Amino acid sequence: MKRDEWKSRLGFMLAAMGSAVGLGNIWRFSYVAGENGGATFLLIYIFFILAFGIPLLLTEFSIGKAGKKDAVGSFMRLAPGTKWHWTGVMGVIGGTLILSFYSVVCGWSLYYLFHYLIGDFWTEPTGGFGQSFENWTSTTWEPLFWQFLFMIAVVLVVIRGIKRGIERANLIAMPALAILMVVLAVYSLTLDGASEGLAFLFTPDWSQFGNPQVYLAAMGQAFFSLSIGIGGMLTYASYLKSNDRLPTATVGIGIMDTVFAVIAGIVIFPAVFSFGGDVTDGPPLVFITLPSIFASMPAGGLVGIGFFALLVMAAYSSALSMLEVPVAYVHRTLGLSRKAAAIVCGTVIFAIGVTVSLGYGIWSHVTIVENKNILDSIDYITGNYILPLGTMLMAIFVGWYWTKDQAIKRSEINTPILQSSWYFIIRYIVPVAILVIAITSIVDK
Ligand code: LEU
């Protein structure tokens, strides 16, 4: 049977943007930026996107486009008889693990959207949003119900395949997301404290540039946000037609992802400053701080609907790309139909997700890494080890396993100066930088 492919390059670009733009740009970006000094973090983050992120995204795309198979199969085809396919295996495991906790947060977002739609989150509940969030996430069944619903929606689209499923869903979701985002940002800019929020986001504190933790956080965020290192972008690129070119698409995706993150910051920080929230509230910023802000804002209920619709949609298109990683692999290797593969992978991911969700309730005493709960532990392991390691291995594969000619030809870059800069970054800078940052972070501990 002929392998599925994207109908158009635009469809591929929207799907890859959909993968990149997710909870990472809104939920994760806002609290990581908040905790790491706002503008200083933003500048370093943009540096990492341009200097490392976009070249690495192109690296991952070129492996997928040349390999024309899932994350594991592409390495097997390009480097037969070697151990390189373990990079793909790590991606399949990484994608599965990330989606297992991601889907829990998606379930929360869906629950919030529902309660904004029926109107009962328009005012602060008794005891406040903090209390109600804690009470609700610690119950057993309800969060699982919303997570289950979310996973069903993801599985249903992945079953339909690339052209008819993932491409079509993104064709609707991405433009809708962009419009919603801009409307919310314009509203946020009209708030009284907008200038303070903007100053936080755009006026750097130069003293913070010497702080290694900000670099670590910015690099991790850049990789997470571009979805690189786990084979999702590789798998997406494997469905491209051979005449669909990579470089401009890659730059477009990287820039759009960053624009989305900045606009998310413009939506969130003015609101936080106008209504006396705390930007360093951490992960609960989006689920506790923002809802209380919405409750005290004019037309806050509507803003809440818009905001959580945005969050759910962004998360959804990213979840599609994560599920596609194991599904493409299982579909090829176990001889299961795409439908069966999607159901099997979706079920496994949901089952791991159940433990993540219970980590907020009856299993809240369970810690895996240091004293982090199950969600934070998986986020930590995937974000700090699997993602950077996956990215580094792909860079080494392209920079050292391939010949220079192969690498440049498959990157499809035409301009000589860009060819050599890209190759130099991939071959030398990225592996060394990731090692240095990893070692610094271990020593810093
Ligand atoms: N890039 C996605 C996001 O920003 C996450 C990735 C791991 C699919 O949410």
Tab-separated table of C-alpha atoms and ligand atoms in Angstrom:
chain	number	residue	atom	x	y	z
A	1	MET	CA	0.000	0.000	0.000
A	2	LYS	CA	1.198	3.486	-0.830
A	3	ARG	CA	2.422	5.405	2.176
A	4	ASP	CA	0.235	8.345	3.231
A	5	GLU	CA	1.546	11.844	2.450
A	6	TRP	CA	0.669	15.540	2.893
A	7	LYS	CA	-1.602	16.963	0.265
A	8	SER	CA	0.351	20.221	0.140
A	9	ARG	CA	3.464	21.785	1.598
A	10	LEU	CA	1.214	24.319	3.321
A	11	GLY	CA	-0.629	21.435	4.978
A	12	PHE	CA	2.689	20.097	6.245
A	13	MET	CA	3.737	23.542	7.474
A	14	LEU	CA	0.484	24.089	9.343
A	15	ALA	CA	0.693	20.649	10.924
A	16	ALA	CA	4.309	21.204	11.969
A	17	MET	CA	3.372	24.634	13.348
A	18	GLY	CA	0.479	22.951	15.105
A	19	SER	CA	2.933	20.543	16.662
A	20	ALA	CA	5.249	23.346	17.733
A	21	VAL	CA	2.590	25.710	19.072
A	22	GLY	CA	1.128	24.063	22.129
A	23	LEU	CA	0.903	24.116	25.880
A	24	GLY	CA	4.600	24.880	25.618
A	25	ASN	CA	3.995	28.340	24.166
A	26	ILE	CA	1.246	29.311	26.566
A	27	TRP	CA	1.312	27.318	29.780
A	28	ARG	CA	5.024	26.476	29.931
A	29	PHE	CA	6.418	29.622	28.266
A	30	SER	CA	4.498	31.958	30.554
A	31	TYR	CA	5.647	30.387	33.781
A	32	VAL	CA	9.217	29.692	32.691
A	33	ALA	CA	9.540	33.282	31.433
A	34	GLY	CA	7.865	34.519	34.618
A	35	GLU	CA	10.274	32.628	36.847
A	36	ASN	CA	13.349	33.556	34.815
A	37	GLY	CA	13.078	37.306	34.623
A	38	GLY	CA	10.807	37.938	31.624
A	39	ALA	CA	12.663	39.985	29.009
A	40	THR	CA	16.113	38.560	29.791
A	41	PHE	CA	14.734	35.082	29.317
A	42	LEU	CA	12.914	36.105	26.156
A	43	LEU	CA	16.078	37.446	24.514
A	44	ILE	CA	18.114	34.349	25.348
A	45	TYR	CA	15.237	32.151	24.249
A	46	ILE	CA	15.045	33.900	20.873
A	47	PHE	CA	18.800	33.492	20.532
A	48	PHE	CA	18.489	29.725	21.120
A	49	ILE	CA	15.620	29.426	18.649
A	50	LEU	CA	17.565	31.193	15.905
A	51	ALA	CA	21.028	29.812	16.566
A	52	PHE	CA	20.170	26.226	17.542
A	53	GLY	CA	16.461	25.560	17.266
A	54	ILE	CA	15.877	26.338	13.604
A	55	PRO	CA	19.086	24.598	12.385
A	56	LEU	CA	18.148	21.568	14.489
A	57	LEU	CA	14.609	21.525	13.225
A	58	LEU	CA	16.030	21.404	9.709
A	59	THR	CA	18.294	18.545	10.791
A	60	GLU	CA	15.364	16.542	12.103
A	61	PHE	CA	13.313	17.299	8.991
A	62	SER	CA	16.124	16.201	6.682
A	63	ILE	CA	16.452	12.855	8.455
A	64	GLY	CA	12.719	12.241	8.106
A	65	LYS	CA	12.512	13.383	4.517
A	66	ALA	CA	15.479	11.271	3.475
A	67	GLY	CA	14.432	8.261	5.577
A	68	LYS	CA	10.764	8.323	4.469
A	69	LYS	CA	9.742	6.171	7.412
A	70	ASP	CA	8.804	6.509	11.083
A	71	ALA	CA	11.391	7.632	13.658
A	72	VAL	CA	12.976	4.188	14.028
A	73	GLY	CA	12.589	3.034	10.427
A	74	SER	CA	14.169	6.176	8.989
A	75	PHE	CA	17.379	5.594	10.936
A	76	MET	CA	17.356	1.906	9.966
A	77	ARG	CA	17.072	2.801	6.310
A	78	LEU	CA	19.700	5.555	6.442
A	79	ALA	CA	22.167	3.721	8.665
A	80	PRO	CA	21.551	-0.001	8.207
A	81	GLY	CA	23.376	-2.358	10.518
A	82	THR	CA	24.211	0.380	13.051
A	83	LYS	CA	22.763	1.305	16.411
A	84	TRP	CA	21.490	4.680	15.212
A	85	HIS	CA	17.894	3.483	15.247
A	86	TRP	CA	18.042	3.657	19.048
A	87	THR	CA	17.739	7.414	18.624
A	88	GLY	CA	14.368	6.704	17.028
A	89	VAL	CA	13.426	4.239	19.760
A	90	MET	CA	14.207	6.907	22.330
A	91	GLY	CA	11.949	9.281	20.404
A	92	VAL	CA	9.081	6.797	20.423
A	93	ILE	CA	9.476	6.371	24.183
A	94	GLY	CA	9.883	10.122	24.666
A	95	GLY	CA	6.795	10.990	22.602
A	96	THR	CA	4.764	8.414	24.501
A	97	LEU	CA	5.912	9.698	27.888
A	98	ILE	CA	5.432	13.369	27.043
A	99	LEU	CA	1.938	12.775	25.740
A	100	SER	CA	1.064	10.828	28.886
A	101	PHE	CA	1.551	13.899	31.074
A	102	TYR	CA	0.642	16.415	28.390
A	103	SER	CA	-2.775	14.795	28.059
A	104	VAL	CA	-3.383	15.276	31.783
A	105	VAL	CA	-2.847	19.029	31.444
A	106	CYS	CA	-4.983	18.935	28.288
A	107	GLY	CA	-7.741	17.278	30.308
A	108	TRP	CA	-7.547	20.129	32.847
A	109	SER	CA	-7.737	22.680	30.038
A	110	LEU	CA	-10.791	20.981	28.563
A	111	TYR	CA	-12.449	20.975	31.990
A	112	TYR	CA	-11.777	24.700	32.365
A	113	LEU	CA	-13.110	25.419	28.895
A	114	PHE	CA	-16.292	23.523	29.715
A	115	HIS	CA	-16.805	25.434	32.958
A	116	TYR	CA	-16.233	28.760	31.239
A	117	LEU	CA	-18.735	27.797	28.577
A	118	ILE	CA	-21.441	26.944	31.115
A	119	GLY	CA	-20.561	30.095	33.037
A	120	ASP	CA	-19.678	28.788	36.469
A	121	PHE	CA	-16.020	29.882	36.303
A	122	TRP	CA	-16.987	33.446	35.490
A	123	THR	CA	-16.797	34.281	39.184
A	124	GLU	CA	-14.250	33.133	41.754
A	125	PRO	CA	-15.492	29.948	43.480
A	126	THR	CA	-15.720	29.896	47.289
A	127	GLY	CA	-12.230	29.363	48.631
A	128	GLY	CA	-10.710	30.740	45.407
A	129	PHE	CA	-9.431	29.162	42.192
A	130	GLY	CA	-6.345	27.792	43.952
A	131	GLN	CA	-8.405	25.789	46.392
A	132	SER	CA	-10.854	24.592	43.768
A	133	PHE	CA	-8.008	23.547	41.418
A	134	GLU	CA	-6.384	21.545	44.183
A	135	ASN	CA	-9.610	19.946	45.302
A	136	TRP	CA	-10.563	19.009	41.771
A	137	THR	CA	-7.208	17.637	40.590
A	138	SER	CA	-7.006	15.493	43.699
A	139	THR	CA	-10.252	13.691	42.932
A	140	THR	CA	-9.848	10.405	41.097
A	141	TRP	CA	-12.424	10.098	38.350
A	142	GLU	CA	-13.253	13.532	37.042
A	143	PRO	CA	-9.792	14.527	35.796
A	144	LEU	CA	-9.493	11.061	34.235
A	145	PHE	CA	-12.772	11.560	32.451
A	146	TRP	CA	-11.572	14.801	30.806
A	147	GLN	CA	-8.216	13.302	29.945
A	148	PHE	CA	-9.949	10.303	28.413
A	149	LEU	CA	-12.189	12.549	26.331
A	150	PHE	CA	-9.184	14.459	25.088
A	151	MET	CA	-7.302	11.277	24.147
A	152	ILE	CA	-10.322	9.932	22.258
A	153	ALA	CA	-10.411	13.111	20.187
A	154	VAL	CA	-6.691	12.762	19.418
A	155	VAL	CA	-6.953	9.061	18.525
A	156	LEU	CA	-9.936	9.670	16.235
A	157	VAL	CA	-8.008	12.111	14.071
A	158	VAL	CA	-4.792	10.078	14.000
A	159	ILE	CA	-6.803	7.046	12.845
A	160	ARG	CA	-7.809	9.007	9.749
A	161	GLY	CA	-4.186	9.358	8.768
A	162	ILE	CA	-2.047	12.207	7.516
A	163	LYS	CA	-3.929	13.788	4.640
A	164	ARG	CA	-7.478	13.163	5.812
A	165	GLY	CA	-6.853	13.422	9.547
A	166	ILE	CA	-3.926	15.445	10.824
A	167	GLU	CA	-3.633	17.800	7.830
A	168	ARG	CA	-7.323	18.677	7.786
A	169	ALA	CA	-7.547	19.216	11.541
A	170	ASN	CA	-4.624	21.642	11.438
A	171	LEU	CA	-5.987	23.453	8.419
A	172	ILE	CA	-8.849	24.582	10.636
A	173	ALA	CA	-7.137	24.756	14.015
A	174	MET	CA	-4.102	26.865	13.136
A	175	PRO	CA	-5.844	29.869	11.541
A	176	ALA	CA	-8.493	29.796	14.289
A	177	LEU	CA	-5.736	29.757	16.869
A	178	ALA	CA	-3.985	32.729	15.291
A	179	ILE	CA	-7.167	34.812	15.193
A	180	LEU	CA	-8.085	34.000	18.808
A	181	MET	CA	-4.592	34.810	19.968
A	182	VAL	CA	-4.531	38.217	18.282
A	183	VAL	CA	-7.996	39.139	19.594
A	184	LEU	CA	-6.954	38.257	23.143
A	185	ALA	CA	-3.665	40.149	22.810
A	186	VAL	CA	-5.421	43.292	21.578
A	187	TYR	CA	-7.812	43.080	24.522
A	188	SER	CA	-4.956	42.561	26.967
A	189	LEU	CA	-3.174	45.642	25.610
A	190	THR	CA	-6.166	47.821	26.474
A	191	LEU	CA	-5.879	46.954	30.179
A	192	ASP	CA	-4.605	49.568	32.634
A	193	GLY	CA	-1.454	47.746	33.678
A	194	ALA	CA	-0.524	46.765	30.118
A	195	SER	CA	2.623	48.875	30.026
A	196	GLU	CA	4.006	47.196	33.142
A	197	GLY	CA	3.356	43.771	31.663
A	198	LEU	CA	5.029	44.791	28.417
A	199	ALA	CA	8.004	46.221	30.272
A	200	PHE	CA	8.397	42.900	32.066
A	201	LEU	CA	8.358	41.092	28.763
A	202	PHE	CA	10.490	43.500	26.742
A	203	THR	CA	12.874	45.402	29.053
A	204	PRO	CA	15.731	43.075	29.970
A	205	ASP	CA	17.455	43.061	33.334
A	206	TRP	CA	21.111	42.996	32.195
A	207	SER	CA	22.354	41.612	35.501
A	208	GLN	CA	20.521	38.362	34.785
A	209	PHE	CA	22.577	37.602	31.672
A	210	GLY	CA	25.269	35.981	33.807
A	211	ASN	CA	22.872	33.487	35.358
A	212	PRO	CA	23.421	29.939	33.918
A	213	GLN	CA	19.967	28.775	35.004
A	214	VAL	CA	18.335	31.241	32.611
A	215	TYR	CA	20.318	29.739	29.710
A	216	LEU	CA	19.374	26.218	30.704
A	217	ALA	CA	15.715	27.116	31.004
A	218	ALA	CA	15.779	28.985	27.680
A	219	MET	CA	17.415	26.119	25.798
A	220	GLY	CA	15.042	23.534	27.256
A	221	GLN	CA	12.092	25.731	26.404
A	222	ALA	CA	13.334	26.315	22.847
A	223	PHE	CA	13.652	22.565	22.164
A	224	PHE	CA	10.348	21.716	23.824
A	225	SER	CA	8.549	24.467	21.993
A	226	LEU	CA	9.873	23.457	18.574
A	227	SER	CA	8.997	19.802	19.348
A	228	ILE	CA	12.506	18.679	18.395
A	229	GLY	CA	14.397	15.649	19.676
A	230	ILE	CA	11.555	13.132	19.940
A	231	GLY	CA	11.042	12.274	16.303
A	232	GLY	CA	7.652	13.951	15.836
A	233	MET	CA	8.989	16.462	13.328
A	234	LEU	CA	11.027	13.680	11.719
A	235	THR	CA	7.896	11.587	11.252
A	236	TYR	CA	5.953	14.558	9.844
A	237	ALA	CA	8.739	15.276	7.334
A	238	SER	CA	8.711	11.642	6.233
A	239	TYR	CA	5.275	12.249	4.670
A	240	LEU	CA	6.552	15.067	2.413
A	241	LYS	CA	6.664	14.740	-1.344
A	242	SER	CA	10.199	14.872	-2.677
A	243	ASN	CA	9.687	18.230	-4.410
A	244	ASP	CA	8.419	19.966	-1.236
A	245	ARG	CA	11.401	21.969	-0.089
A	246	LEU	CA	12.532	22.164	3.522
A	247	PRO	CA	14.539	25.319	4.366
A	248	THR	CA	11.929	28.073	3.994
A	249	ALA	CA	9.277	25.893	5.616
A	250	THR	CA	11.608	25.321	8.566
A	251	VAL	CA	12.340	29.004	9.072
A	252	GLY	CA	8.634	29.805	8.762
A	253	ILE	CA	7.722	27.242	11.400
A	254	GLY	CA	10.440	28.416	13.808
A	255	ILE	CA	9.456	32.052	13.464
A	256	MET	CA	5.731	31.408	13.808
A	257	ASP	CA	6.319	29.356	16.932
A	258	THR	CA	8.276	32.221	18.479
A	259	VAL	CA	5.690	34.797	17.433
A	260	PHE	CA	3.010	32.685	19.110
A	261	ALA	CA	5.023	32.514	22.321
A	262	VAL	CA	5.580	36.282	22.339
A	263	ILE	CA	1.900	36.978	21.660
A	264	ALA	CA	0.972	34.538	24.443
A	265	GLY	CA	3.217	36.645	26.684
A	266	ILE	CA	1.400	39.790	25.517
A	267	VAL	CA	-1.903	38.132	26.391
A	268	ILE	CA	-0.808	36.937	29.808
A	269	PHE	CA	1.605	39.430	31.413
A	270	PRO	CA	-0.415	42.661	31.032
A	271	ALA	CA	-3.351	40.842	32.609
A	272	VAL	CA	-1.199	39.565	35.456
A	273	PHE	CA	0.225	43.037	36.165
A	274	SER	CA	-3.097	44.849	35.820
A	275	PHE	CA	-4.779	42.664	38.369
A	276	GLY	CA	-1.966	42.224	40.860
A	277	GLY	CA	-1.088	38.587	40.069
A	278	ASP	CA	2.395	37.203	40.592
A	279	VAL	CA	4.407	36.340	37.470
A	280	THR	CA	6.486	33.833	39.409
A	281	ASP	CA	3.508	31.670	40.328
A	282	GLY	CA	4.934	28.760	38.322
A	283	PRO	CA	2.883	26.054	36.576
A	284	PRO	CA	-0.421	27.087	38.214
A	285	LEU	CA	-0.195	30.532	36.571
A	286	VAL	CA	-2.566	29.511	33.814
A	287	PHE	CA	-5.007	27.488	35.926
A	288	ILE	CA	-5.137	29.563	39.111
A	289	THR	CA	-3.738	33.064	38.634
A	290	LEU	CA	-5.328	33.772	35.254
A	291	PRO	CA	-8.833	32.571	36.149
A	292	SER	CA	-8.894	34.854	39.207
A	293	ILE	CA	-7.752	37.679	36.975
A	294	PHE	CA	-10.484	36.886	34.437
A	295	ALA	CA	-13.038	36.882	37.255
A	296	SER	CA	-12.187	40.463	38.158
A	297	MET	CA	-11.925	41.751	34.597
A	298	PRO	CA	-14.631	43.336	32.480
A	299	ALA	CA	-16.009	40.599	30.171
A	300	GLY	CA	-13.592	38.216	31.894
A	301	GLY	CA	-15.872	35.224	31.330
A	302	LEU	CA	-15.667	35.681	27.589
A	303	VAL	CA	-11.917	36.154	27.801
A	304	GLY	CA	-11.795	32.905	29.771
A	305	ILE	CA	-13.709	31.080	27.041
A	306	GLY	CA	-11.357	32.473	24.400
A	307	PHE	CA	-8.263	31.706	26.412
A	308	PHE	CA	-9.106	28.108	27.259
A	309	ALA	CA	-10.385	27.415	23.743
A	310	LEU	CA	-6.987	28.610	22.586
A	311	LEU	CA	-5.171	26.407	25.063
A	312	VAL	CA	-7.174	23.304	24.140
A	313	MET	CA	-6.725	23.805	20.403
A	314	ALA	CA	-3.006	24.504	20.648
A	315	ALA	CA	-2.515	21.466	22.862
A	316	TYR	CA	-4.601	19.320	20.567
A	317	SER	CA	-2.512	19.901	17.442
A	318	SER	CA	0.665	19.160	19.418
A	319	ALA	CA	-0.840	15.991	20.856
A	320	LEU	CA	-1.620	14.764	17.327
A	321	SER	CA	2.060	14.971	16.436
A	322	MET	CA	3.138	13.152	19.584
A	323	LEU	CA	0.701	10.290	19.069
A	324	GLU	CA	1.801	9.976	15.443
A	325	VAL	CA	5.356	9.052	16.559
A	326	PRO	CA	4.505	5.694	18.203
A	327	VAL	CA	1.560	5.063	15.863
A	328	ALA	CA	3.711	5.274	12.711
A	329	TYR	CA	6.230	2.936	14.327
A	330	VAL	CA	3.754	0.356	15.617
A	331	HIS	CA	1.766	0.469	12.376
A	332	ARG	CA	4.870	-0.440	10.367
A	333	THR	CA	6.451	-2.977	12.675
A	334	LEU	CA	3.624	-4.914	14.302
A	335	GLY	CA	1.574	-5.253	11.152
A	336	LEU	CA	-1.393	-3.543	12.802
A	337	SER	CA	-3.721	-1.343	10.787
A	338	ARG	CA	-3.389	2.389	11.455
A	339	LYS	CA	-6.650	2.247	13.332
A	340	ALA	CA	-5.521	-0.587	15.595
A	341	ALA	CA	-2.125	1.055	16.084
A	342	ALA	CA	-3.736	4.357	17.107
A	343	ILE	CA	-6.052	2.621	19.562
A	344	VAL	CA	-3.250	0.537	21.094
A	345	CYS	CA	-0.873	3.511	21.461
A	346	GLY	CA	-3.658	5.793	22.700
A	347	THR	CA	-4.593	3.222	25.339
A	348	VAL	CA	-1.012	2.751	26.546
A	349	ILE	CA	-0.537	6.514	26.763
A	350	PHE	CA	-3.806	6.953	28.604
A	351	ALA	CA	-2.825	4.186	31.046
A	352	ILE	CA	0.478	5.899	31.875
A	353	GLY	CA	-1.463	9.175	32.045
A	354	VAL	CA	-3.730	7.654	34.688
A	355	THR	CA	-0.771	7.318	37.038
A	356	VAL	CA	0.212	10.911	36.249
A	357	SER	CA	-3.259	12.151	37.073
A	358	LEU	CA	-3.451	10.103	40.271
A	359	GLY	CA	-0.162	11.722	41.237
A	360	TYR	CA	-2.280	14.738	42.142
A	361	GLY	CA	-4.663	12.670	44.262
A	362	ILE	CA	-4.282	9.316	45.938
A	363	TRP	CA	-0.696	8.941	44.719
A	364	SER	CA	0.451	12.424	45.603
A	365	HIS	CA	2.982	10.896	48.001
A	366	VAL	CA	4.716	9.107	45.079
A	367	THR	CA	7.879	10.849	43.940
A	368	ILE	CA	10.245	9.634	41.218
A	369	VAL	CA	12.902	12.254	40.662
A	370	GLU	CA	14.001	14.124	43.797
A	371	ASN	CA	10.767	15.148	45.461
A	372	LYS	CA	8.802	15.795	42.309
A	373	ASN	CA	5.395	14.242	41.745
A	374	ILE	CA	4.813	11.904	38.794
A	375	LEU	CA	3.977	14.652	36.277
A	376	ASP	CA	6.906	16.863	37.206
A	377	SER	CA	9.234	13.847	37.191
A	378	ILE	CA	8.268	12.772	33.669
A	379	ASP	CA	8.447	16.380	32.474
A	380	TYR	CA	11.877	16.640	34.066
A	381	ILE	CA	13.237	13.397	32.597
A	382	THR	CA	11.893	14.008	29.107
A	383	GLY	CA	12.683	17.730	29.039
A	384	ASN	CA	16.165	17.575	30.553
A	385	TYR	CA	17.425	14.250	29.231
A	386	ILE	CA	15.432	12.700	26.390
A	387	LEU	CA	14.852	15.895	24.401
A	388	PRO	CA	18.400	17.324	24.552
A	389	LEU	CA	19.923	13.865	24.071
A	390	GLY	CA	17.666	13.131	21.095
A	391	THR	CA	18.486	16.502	19.570
A	392	MET	CA	22.196	16.030	20.146
A	393	LEU	CA	22.202	12.542	18.614
A	394	MET	CA	20.378	13.772	15.524
A	395	ALA	CA	22.930	16.583	15.160
A	396	ILE	CA	25.793	14.086	15.493
A	397	PHE	CA	24.113	11.760	13.008
A	398	VAL	CA	23.817	14.459	10.375
A	399	GLY	CA	27.098	16.197	11.216
A	400	TRP	CA	29.335	13.159	11.627
A	401	TYR	CA	27.670	10.019	10.253
A	402	TRP	CA	26.572	11.612	6.999
A	403	THR	CA	29.213	13.028	4.716
A	404	LYS	CA	29.262	16.782	4.344
A	405	ASP	CA	27.853	16.477	0.826
A	406	GLN	CA	25.024	14.208	1.920
A	407	ALA	CA	24.137	16.492	4.815
A	408	ILE	CA	24.060	19.617	2.696
A	409	LYS	CA	22.181	17.995	-0.138
A	410	ARG	CA	19.540	16.608	2.211
A	411	SER	CA	19.198	19.897	4.087
A	412	GLU	CA	18.250	21.408	0.708
A	413	ILE	CA	19.948	24.713	1.588
A	414	ASN	CA	21.107	26.427	-1.611
A	415	THR	CA	23.128	29.412	-0.455
A	416	PRO	CA	26.795	28.477	0.188
A	417	ILE	CA	27.223	30.727	3.235
A	418	LEU	CA	24.086	29.313	4.852
A	419	GLN	CA	25.186	25.780	3.977
A	420	SER	CA	28.481	26.124	5.787
A	421	SER	CA	27.026	27.989	8.777
A	422	TRP	CA	24.313	25.392	9.230
A	423	TYR	CA	26.788	22.529	8.905
A	424	PHE	CA	29.208	24.119	11.359
A	425	ILE	CA	26.460	24.657	13.929
A	426	ILE	CA	25.203	21.094	13.621
A	427	ARG	CA	28.613	19.433	13.541
A	428	TYR	CA	30.432	21.390	16.223
A	429	ILE	CA	28.434	23.976	18.117
A	430	VAL	CA	25.303	22.017	19.002
A	431	PRO	CA	26.926	18.867	20.423
A	432	VAL	CA	29.417	20.908	22.446
A	433	ALA	CA	26.847	23.419	23.658
A	434	ILE	CA	24.414	20.750	24.789
A	435	LEU	CA	27.188	18.938	26.648
A	436	VAL	CA	28.407	22.135	28.307
A	437	ILE	CA	24.915	23.128	29.364
A	438	ALA	CA	24.184	19.623	30.671
A	439	ILE	CA	27.406	19.513	32.665
A	440	THR	CA	26.932	23.031	34.035
A	441	SER	CA	23.460	22.146	35.190
A	442	ILE	CA	24.701	19.015	36.956
A	443	VAL	CA	27.566	20.873	38.623
A	444	ASP	CA	25.244	23.740	39.533
A	445	LYS	CA	23.113	21.261	41.467
B	1	LEU	N1	5.947	21.847	21.002
B	1	LEU	C1	4.919	21.371	21.863
B	1	LEU	C2	4.462	22.514	22.738
B	1	LEU	O1	5.003	23.573	22.679
B	1	LEU	C3	5.384	20.224	22.718
B	1	LEU	C4	6.008	19.064	21.977
B	1	LEU	C5	6.711	18.135	22.884
B	1	LEU	C6	5.034	18.406	21.040
B	1	LEU	O2	3.568	22.379	23.500
